Amino acid sequence: MEYPAFASLAHFRILLVPVGSISRTTFDQWAADIRTLENIRLSDIPPGTKDDKARFMPSPKSKGYLHLSFPSHPPPSSHNAMSLFRPSHFPLGVIGIATCSQTDSLTSIAAEFNGAVRDLFSPDSVYPLAKNCFVFEEGDGTTNLNLGDHLPGLVIIPSMMGNKKENIETLLADLCSNILAEFSTVVDTLESPLGNEYLNASLFPFFPSSVDIPKPLVDDEPESLSRLSSYNSQPELATSPMRRGSTPILGMKRNSSMGPGLTMAPTRQSTLAVPQTRKRQSVIGAVSSHGRLFKVLADFFILAGRAEDASVWYSEAIALFKAAPDPVWYASALEGLATVSLLEAWSGQGLQASMSTAREPWGELSEKLEQAIALYAKPGPQSDADQRYDLLAYLYTTAVMRHSSLLFATWAAKGWGPLAFTALMHPGPAPYIPPTLSHPDSHLPSSRDRLSSISGVARSQMAAVIAQAHGPWLLHLGHRERLIILQNIAYLYSSLGYHRKEAYILREVVGCVMDMVVCGREENSPILSSAITVNGKAPNEPGAVAVKGGESSIGNESVLRLVKHICSIHGVNLTAVGLVDSANQVPKAEVTALQDVDEDDVPHEPYGWPELQIGIVREALAVAESLPDPPSVAQFSLSALKSLHTVFSDDDQYHIYYTSNRALTAAKRRGDTRLMDYWSGQPVVSIELLQPSPSKSLVENPASMLVQRKSEGVGGLAQGTSPFLYDPRKPLAARGKTLVVKDEPLEFVVTLRNPFVFDLELQNLSLSTSGVAFDTRPVSVTIPANSLHPVALLGKPLVDGTLVIKGCHVQAPGGASREFLLPLSTTEEEERRSRRRSAIACEFGRSKYQGLDLRPGKAGKRSSVLVSASSSNRSVPKYLECTVVPEQPLLRIRWSSLTHGAVMLYNGEQSTLRLTLENVSDLPIDFLRFSFDDSTMAPAQAALAEGDLPIYDAYETEYQLINRPVFSWNCEQADTEILPGKKTAISVTCTGKVDCTSGGIFISYGYVHRRQETLSQPSETFHTRQLSYPVLVTVYHMLECHNMDIFPLGAGEYEVEKVPESRREALFRDVEEEGWCLFSIDVRNAYGLPFEVVLERDQEGTSVALTSSIVAPGSMTRMVLPLKKLQLHEEITTQPIPMLSDRQFVVDKTKLSSAEHKLQRELFWYREELFKCVRGRWREAGGTRSGELSFRQQRMTLPMLETLRTEAARVHIELVRRSDTSDERLSVARRGGMYQPAPYEFVYLRLRITNFSLQPLLLTVDITADPADHVIQEGTASDVSIGHLEPGAVRELETPLCFVACGRFRIQADARTVGAVAGTPRVGSATLKAIVEEDNPR
């Protein structure tokens, strides 16, 4: 479709027509060669042979050019009325292009050429004025080239000719010469009074036919009677039926270019003078003006390349049009004058003059065109018969486009210059694009602003001129003319950067094209009917079978491409969903893998007006349905749903979705093999592997677990506990691996999302895996509207190794399968996404761009450095991985001795639980390990893990977990191998512990020592399954221990007296006052039944002693037991308090001195030794249930330690008196363990000190009396030196005392080592009590 060039009034149009059997490729090749000849020098055109036809012929020395244009088709027949008004609109000549070979006939080629010309032009048309047919020889040059005289107008171009282009140029010059000669014939006819009357008869006059022109009275020249034929191929046409010898009617010579009334020399290049108006009326008369004749003369002169002559005649015509208003012809003359100015500038004649003025050089042309547009807009009063609204609208719009082309070319060429002249003169089917608009940055607003600044033409000024062409008058134009105008407007808007205006015009272009396409297909579609008879129905009867003809799809792609461009300008991407060829379908995993799964979570800036976008989408669907093109209908529908579902109403979503379904069904029915890509965004939200039942779960264990550790097998501490309180690898180890078993089914839960208001159907949904072979089957799913829908997918790994779950394969009905990858969400990835969301939220609503640069398709330009950096720092995605292990055995609990899984115990009572295990698999079990749990373990383990417990409490907590578990198992008595289908019995001991409410028995089993398939090194790990058995535990709290105490044997006479006489003798049989102490404890019964409590002493060097007592409900009983004092070696007492578990490196948080640490350790170790010697147990009174009584809650104090520990130096004191008869010392009388000295008499305090330690001691003794004020002592009472005592040595010392008052006295002797610091514990001590009375024996 030709582009309306600015200088089209000066273009010499020659129509190129294919003739004969020439191929399209060959025709296009030769037509392209011919179209390269855009200009022909006037000096190259051969002169005419007759002077009467030489008016428009150039001289051999002419310097002008003929500007050729080669349209692809003639104007419509409705434009024939403008044959005299605008000769440049019609083809002045026709060139046929044909090929010939040995089998072709030149006669048939000539006949086909003449027939084609007759079909293209109506019989009453003036044009073409000349025609010629170029026949290009094909082959080796053996074709008969003898034309003779019977085929005029047929030119053979041999294949052997070297420079064919030069020959073609010569032939074109001959054809142009013939056309110029015929210009004179036409003008001769119009110069007659009758011709002038025809010229002024209507707004768009027709050329008078030979019938309407009277014949001359004298026929001097026979050829003058011949008819003016439009299809004569001879080089000259017949002259008008006027006598050649008569005076010209307008007073002009035929060989002169002057106007009427001028007599000049017979030369064509004489100087022009302004015609005298006063002679015109005397010759023509007052009936008809000859302004139109002058305008026609100017049109022919400008076509002939003679711009000066054309300018003169245009000026004369304008002067007459001003006098006698003829606005349409006046406007056309103004357009001609503007074209003449361009020709002069192009040839270099008017450039200097135009550049010398102060105003813009193109301003005069713009003013003429503005005046012409105004005249076309108001054509003046005409009768309804003369009003040709289609032609007036065409002339008006072409004038507007001519003015727009002038401004656009000046703007694009950076001003008025040769580049602008070239663009304005350019003919052809496509516009000339200057280099300023063809470089990569020409679309930038800065480039356009720079062009406006340099050229002086503003874009808004051009847009205002272009807008004049668009209006309701376009409806008067034919489809082709309207399409040309709209296409040109859209091109100019696009080049100026007004893309929304471009889209607005393109929408009308699409409507115009659709009218042409649909109407053309309806006119050309054959009506096919049934040719067979069905059920007795004849053809064309109701009920007969009809045959539908095939629909043409030519041009569909171009229309759809235009529709997509319109939608993209408005922010609607109709290609968001692609079409995939089913034969060459390529997976798109790479594209989806790089997508952010959280793209839908971040806000997207809205672009455009939703109401307008919805309307454009509806228009696009209507266009695609009208073509019809079902795949495009489906693509447009699904792309719109994908991009604009948030702005569509519910009804629109339903309608568009079901429209796409109908289109896909129609495309499939028509045999279209293309498939739709998946369109509903990211449907897969998450993929989760459902954990198997606890009985089938797997645990990976190190091979070192086969060697039992110290704390293993008792269930007190979790197996595999790190020896460190804090292990940085623990989080990674806790995360662990996902273990699955070969040939066992796996269940994955895939969460799908449907953001639409309709139920979304998925034809196939399956897992996407890599690694080992995985057997899975796709399922069909229907996702409810606006919801998240979980779907279970099953599969089975077939071999050992690593299974990677990358995502899902999703296929919609009628669509292609697409793989959606779903990486794992790591900490780094979450941080990156968080930063990206923050950056996008910060930039939301803030942009450096405006207009169409904000379109979603150009989002990459608007992203900041922060957003781009966060996207570029993407780490390698990680996916869900499963380790597939070999087949594993399966065990179950066949029988249990518990009823309803519950057990009831007293505190400290033990019971045996029996379980029967059965191997229900085909593999043997050679590894069996028990672990236990109860409700008291978790709080204790949590307290230990925190590390805030003092070291003493931590030891007691671990002691309760390890040495007093609720459940225990003797692994040495159990069979650890269970063959397939066999059973085994297991016994578990259950111990009652206060605060225990529940527990569990966990049985880990596996097939460890399996046969190796290769000689490779055995694996460092093995896998086990775990079987659990929950137990409900009820523990009754009955006996409580309080107030443990240890005191000297002599001080516990009151407690000893409470022991029954029958047991006292046996209990204290070997007990001496020195070296023994008493252990006492209170036992309280908090239960409703009486219990017998037994204390047992099992001490080395002594016989076993027992004491028992029945504790009634709600009562408390104090029980005593004599103990022999202990002496632990220093190597034991200096050891730190141990940790019973494998944990090490426990930092003591207490701030104690070294002496305090030493004392703490002594207290701990003596307490442990005490609990080894003394044990407690209980028995239900009158029953059989019994258990252990624990003293672990009791603490040992420093006095208790000093009492229990054997002294390093034993001190024995007594009171003696001197005998009256001799110096012998006699013991003072005693009663109830108390001495009874007489008052006011001296007695002697005898001290006997024995060293029981393993090393020599240097001792002193401190003697204190209470009350000291009533006791008189000889010598010093403190730091009495004893001297050096070897181990086992004994030393005695006497000191006189006198009690000067009656009463109770207490005397104590403390032995200390010499040099000991104050406050240091004594190494020995002794105490005596005395009652001083008057009547005591003396």
Tab-separated table of N, CA, C and O in Angstrom, residues 1025-1087:
chain	number	residue	atom	x	y	z
A	1025	ARG	N	14.724	-48.804	61.948
A	1025	ARG	CA	13.357	-48.344	62.163
A	1025	ARG	C	13.044	-48.407	63.645
A	1025	ARG	O	13.715	-49.114	64.401
A	1026	GLN	N	12.071	-47.683	64.033
A	1026	GLN	CA	11.751	-47.595	65.453
A	1026	GLN	C	10.287	-47.915	65.674
A	1026	GLN	O	9.408	-47.397	64.994
A	1027	LEU	N	10.070	-48.784	66.643
A	1027	LEU	CA	8.724	-49.193	67.034
A	1027	LEU	C	8.461	-48.666	68.434
A	1027	LEU	O	9.299	-48.826	69.333
A	1028	SER	N	7.367	-48.025	68.654
A	1028	SER	CA	7.064	-47.410	69.944
A	1028	SER	C	5.859	-48.081	70.577
A	1028	SER	O	4.946	-48.560	69.889
A	1029	TYR	N	5.901	-48.105	71.915
A	1029	TYR	CA	4.788	-48.660	72.692
A	1029	TYR	C	4.527	-47.708	73.855
A	1029	TYR	O	5.306	-47.661	74.813
A	1030	PRO	N	3.470	-46.934	73.814
A	1030	PRO	CA	3.191	-45.994	74.913
A	1030	PRO	C	2.627	-46.708	76.133
A	1030	PRO	O	1.874	-47.680	76.019
A	1031	VAL	N	3.015	-46.210	77.298
A	1031	VAL	CA	2.560	-46.793	78.567
A	1031	VAL	C	2.024	-45.671	79.438
A	1031	VAL	O	2.675	-44.637	79.610
A	1032	LEU	N	0.836	-45.889	80.001
A	1032	LEU	CA	0.242	-44.952	80.940
A	1032	LEU	C	0.653	-45.381	82.349
A	1032	LEU	O	0.349	-46.498	82.783
A	1033	VAL	N	1.355	-44.513	83.054
A	1033	VAL	CA	1.943	-44.846	84.354
A	1033	VAL	C	1.230	-44.054	85.443
A	1033	VAL	O	1.044	-42.842	85.311
A	1034	THR	N	0.867	-44.779	86.526
A	1034	THR	CA	0.300	-44.145	87.726
A	1034	THR	C	1.167	-44.533	88.917
A	1034	THR	O	1.322	-45.719	89.221
A	1035	VAL	N	1.762	-43.557	89.602
A	1035	VAL	CA	2.660	-43.790	90.730
A	1035	VAL	C	2.036	-43.152	91.968
A	1035	VAL	O	1.723	-41.953	91.946
A	1036	TYR	N	1.894	-43.972	93.017
A	1036	TYR	CA	1.315	-43.492	94.279
A	1036	TYR	C	2.446	-43.072	95.195
A	1036	TYR	O	3.377	-43.831	95.476
A	1037	HIS	N	2.321	-41.866	95.701
A	1037	HIS	CA	3.318	-41.331	96.634
A	1037	HIS	C	2.869	-41.666	98.052
A	1037	HIS	O	1.857	-41.175	98.543
A	1038	MET	N	3.692	-42.537	98.813
A	1038	MET	CA	3.263	-42.979	100.133
A	1038	MET	C	4.245	-42.614	101.235
A	1038	MET	O	3.848	-42.100	102.271
A	1039	LEU	N	5.538	-42.878	101.119
A	1039	LEU	CA	6.504	-42.648	102.180
A	1039	LEU	C	7.401	-41.467	101.843
A	1039	LEU	O	7.860	-41.341	100.703
A	1040	GLU	N	7.640	-40.637	102.873
A	1040	GLU	CA	8.509	-39.487	102.725
A	1040	GLU	C	9.583	-39.541	103.806
A	1040	GLU	O	9.309	-39.913	104.952
A	1041	CYS	N	10.807	-39.157	103.463
A	1041	CYS	CA	11.927	-39.136	104.397
A	1041	CYS	C	12.280	-37.693	104.728
A	1041	CYS	O	12.373	-36.850	103.810
A	1042	HIS	N	12.510	-37.415	106.025
A	1042	HIS	CA	12.818	-36.066	106.468
A	1042	HIS	C	13.897	-36.126	107.540
A	1042	HIS	O	14.099	-37.134	108.212
A	1043	ASN	N	14.590	-35.034	107.731
A	1043	ASN	CA	15.457	-34.775	108.888
A	1043	ASN	C	16.495	-35.873	109.104
A	1043	ASN	O	16.613	-36.448	110.192
A	1044	MET	N	17.235	-36.163	108.071
A	1044	MET	CA	18.345	-37.087	108.282
A	1044	MET	C	19.387	-36.400	109.167
A	1044	MET	O	19.703	-35.224	108.966
A	1045	ASP	N	19.964	-37.190	110.119
A	1045	ASP	CA	20.930	-36.615	111.048
A	1045	ASP	C	21.903	-37.702	111.480
A	1045	ASP	O	21.567	-38.895	111.490
A	1046	ILE	N	23.121	-37.269	111.839
A	1046	ILE	CA	24.161	-38.158	112.364
A	1046	ILE	C	24.744	-37.465	113.591
A	1046	ILE	O	25.191	-36.301	113.486
A	1047	PHE	N	24.744	-38.138	114.721
A	1047	PHE	CA	25.248	-37.540	115.948
A	1047	PHE	C	26.030	-38.598	116.730
A	1047	PHE	O	25.899	-39.810	116.481
A	1048	PRO	N	26.857	-38.180	117.702
A	1048	PRO	CA	27.669	-39.146	118.464
A	1048	PRO	C	26.788	-40.150	119.208
A	1048	PRO	O	25.621	-39.879	119.523
A	1049	LEU	N	27.378	-41.263	119.429
A	1049	LEU	CA	26.611	-42.320	120.060
A	1049	LEU	C	26.178	-41.937	121.458
A	1049	LEU	O	25.059	-42.219	121.897
A	1050	GLY	N	27.065	-41.270	122.236
A	1050	GLY	CA	26.711	-40.900	123.604
A	1050	GLY	C	25.627	-39.868	123.669
A	1050	GLY	O	24.912	-39.757	124.661
A	1051	ALA	N	25.480	-39.060	122.638
A	1051	ALA	CA	24.459	-38.018	122.644
A	1051	ALA	C	23.101	-38.509	122.216
A	1051	ALA	O	22.138	-37.753	122.218
A	1052	GLY	N	23.001	-39.753	121.808
A	1052	GLY	CA	21.722	-40.275	121.329
A	1052	GLY	C	21.094	-41.280	122.236
A	1052	GLY	O	20.456	-42.226	121.773
A	1053	GLU	N	21.324	-41.129	123.553
A	1053	GLU	CA	20.749	-42.091	124.477
A	1053	GLU	C	19.228	-42.037	124.464
A	1053	GLU	O	18.545	-43.041	124.617
A	1054	TYR	N	18.684	-40.829	124.197
A	1054	TYR	CA	17.232	-40.721	124.196
A	1054	TYR	C	16.629	-41.501	123.039
A	1054	TYR	O	15.628	-42.201	123.200
A	1055	GLU	N	17.240	-41.403	121.842
A	1055	GLU	CA	16.743	-42.134	120.691
A	1055	GLU	C	16.978	-43.632	120.873
A	1055	GLU	O	16.168	-44.448	120.443
A	1056	VAL	N	18.099	-43.979	121.510
A	1056	VAL	CA	18.375	-45.405	121.710
A	1056	VAL	C	17.344	-46.038	122.637
A	1056	VAL	O	16.928	-47.181	122.462
A	1057	GLU	N	16.912	-45.301	123.621
A	1057	GLU	CA	15.938	-45.835	124.554
A	1057	GLU	C	14.614	-46.146	123.893
A	1057	GLU	O	13.842	-46.964	124.382
A	1058	LYS	N	14.332	-45.472	122.742
A	1058	LYS	CA	13.064	-45.738	122.043
A	1058	LYS	C	13.082	-47.068	121.301
A	1058	LYS	O	12.041	-47.575	120.927
A	1059	VAL	N	14.303	-47.599	121.076
A	1059	VAL	CA	14.384	-48.888	120.394
A	1059	VAL	C	13.903	-49.956	121.363
A	1059	VAL	O	14.324	-49.980	122.539
A	1060	PRO	N	13.066	-50.876	120.893
A	1060	PRO	CA	12.586	-51.929	121.792
A	1060	PRO	C	13.753	-52.723	122.386
A	1060	PRO	O	14.797	-52.904	121.749
A	1061	GLU	N	13.541	-53.170	123.591
A	1061	GLU	CA	14.596	-53.868	124.313
A	1061	GLU	C	15.017	-55.130	123.603
A	1061	GLU	O	16.192	-55.505	123.609
A	1062	SER	N	14.072	-55.772	122.928
A	1062	SER	CA	14.401	-57.030	122.246
A	1062	SER	C	15.357	-56.810	121.082
A	1062	SER	O	16.163	-57.664	120.742
A	1063	ARG	N	15.282	-55.644	120.416
A	1063	ARG	CA	16.145	-55.377	119.263
A	1063	ARG	C	17.370	-54.569	119.656
A	1063	ARG	O	18.336	-54.533	118.913
A	1064	ARG	N	17.299	-53.928	120.822
A	1064	ARG	CA	18.392	-53.041	121.176
A	1064	ARG	C	19.686	-53.816	121.390
A	1064	ARG	O	20.749	-53.381	120.964
A	1065	GLU	N	19.557	-54.953	121.997
A	1065	GLU	CA	20.768	-55.734	122.284
A	1065	GLU	C	21.428	-56.195	121.009
A	1065	GLU	O	22.643	-56.095	120.850
A	1066	ALA	N	20.665	-56.694	120.077
A	1066	ALA	CA	21.249	-57.150	118.806
A	1066	ALA	C	21.784	-55.986	117.995
A	1066	ALA	O	22.776	-56.106	117.278
A	1067	LEU	N	21.106	-54.844	118.115
A	1067	LEU	CA	21.503	-53.697	117.298
A	1067	LEU	C	22.786	-53.070	117.826
A	1067	LEU	O	23.640	-52.631	117.058
A	1068	PHE	N	22.966	-53.046	119.146
A	1068	PHE	CA	24.128	-52.396	119.730
A	1068	PHE	C	25.111	-53.400	120.320
A	1068	PHE	O	25.847	-53.077	121.230
A	1069	ARG	N	25.108	-54.606	119.779
A	1069	ARG	CA	25.939	-55.656	120.358
A	1069	ARG	C	27.412	-55.308	120.225
A	1069	ARG	O	28.176	-55.401	121.193
A	1070	ASP	N	27.874	-54.949	119.123
A	1070	ASP	CA	29.296	-54.659	118.880
A	1070	ASP	C	29.608	-53.174	118.887
A	1070	ASP	O	30.673	-52.737	118.450
A	1071	VAL	N	28.688	-52.385	119.363
A	1071	VAL	CA	28.836	-50.943	119.286
A	1071	VAL	C	29.557	-50.448	120.514
A	1071	VAL	O	29.220	-50.832	121.655
A	1072	GLU	N	30.565	-49.652	120.335
A	1072	GLU	CA	31.286	-49.002	121.411
A	1072	GLU	C	31.031	-47.510	121.328
A	1072	GLU	O	30.663	-46.955	120.292
A	1073	GLU	N	31.291	-46.865	122.453
A	1073	GLU	CA	31.020	-45.435	122.468
A	1073	GLU	C	31.984	-44.672	121.597
A	1073	GLU	O	31.631	-43.715	120.933
A	1074	GLU	N	33.224	-45.112	121.595
A	1074	GLU	CA	34.216	-44.475	120.761
A	1074	GLU	C	34.279	-45.163	119.409
A	1074	GLU	O	34.323	-46.395	119.341
A	1075	GLY	N	34.281	-44.381	118.290
A	1075	GLY	CA	34.366	-44.906	116.938
A	1075	GLY	C	33.031	-45.206	116.304
A	1075	GLY	O	32.993	-45.671	115.171
A	1076	TRP	N	31.937	-44.929	117.006
A	1076	TRP	CA	30.605	-45.172	116.482
A	1076	TRP	C	29.771	-43.900	116.571
A	1076	TRP	O	30.065	-42.995	117.357
A	1077	CYS	N	28.722	-43.883	115.733
A	1077	CYS	CA	27.765	-42.778	115.728
A	1077	CYS	C	26.390	-43.313	115.425
A	1077	CYS	O	26.232	-44.483	115.070
A	1078	LEU	N	25.404	-42.461	115.528
A	1078	LEU	CA	24.024	-42.878	115.276
A	1078	LEU	C	23.491	-42.162	114.022
A	1078	LEU	O	23.650	-40.938	113.853
A	1079	PHE	N	22.868	-42.960	113.117
A	1079	PHE	CA	22.179	-42.433	111.925
A	1079	PHE	C	20.690	-42.429	112.217
A	1079	PHE	O	20.129	-43.468	112.615
A	1080	SER	N	20.059	-41.298	112.040
A	1080	SER	CA	18.619	-41.209	112.306
A	1080	SER	C	17.925	-40.506	111.133
A	1080	SER	O	18.509	-39.647	110.468
A	1081	ILE	N	16.667	-40.884	110.910
A	1081	ILE	CA	15.857	-40.293	109.830
A	1081	ILE	C	14.396	-40.439	110.192
A	1081	ILE	O	13.986	-41.417	110.836
A	1082	ASP	N	13.586	-39.444	109.793
A	1082	ASP	CA	12.148	-39.484	110.042
A	1082	ASP	C	11.436	-39.981	108.786
A	1082	ASP	O	11.672	-39.477	107.677
A	1083	VAL	N	10.557	-40.941	108.940
A	1083	VAL	CA	9.795	-41.514	107.839
A	1083	VAL	C	8.331	-41.209	108.072
A	1083	VAL	O	7.790	-41.548	109.140
A	1084	ARG	N	7.684	-40.562	107.061
A	1084	ARG	CA	6.277	-40.191	107.169
A	1084	ARG	C	5.471	-40.959	106.145
A	1084	ARG	O	5.855	-41.085	104.985
A	1085	ASN	N	4.334	-41.468	106.557
A	1085	ASN	CA	3.426	-42.229	105.693
A	1085	ASN	C	2.318	-41.297	105.237
A	1085	ASN	O	1.461	-40.881	106.035
A	1086	ALA	N	2.331	-40.926	103.931
A	1086	ALA	CA	1.307	-40.046	103.363
A	1086	ALA	C	0.220	-40.802	102.645
A	1086	ALA	O	-0.613	-40.193	101.959
A	1087	TYR	N	0.193	-42.127	102.786
A	1087	TYR	CA	-0.793	-42.959	102.089
A	1087	TYR	C	-1.811	-43.471	103.096
A	1087	TYR	O	-1.682	-43.272	104.310
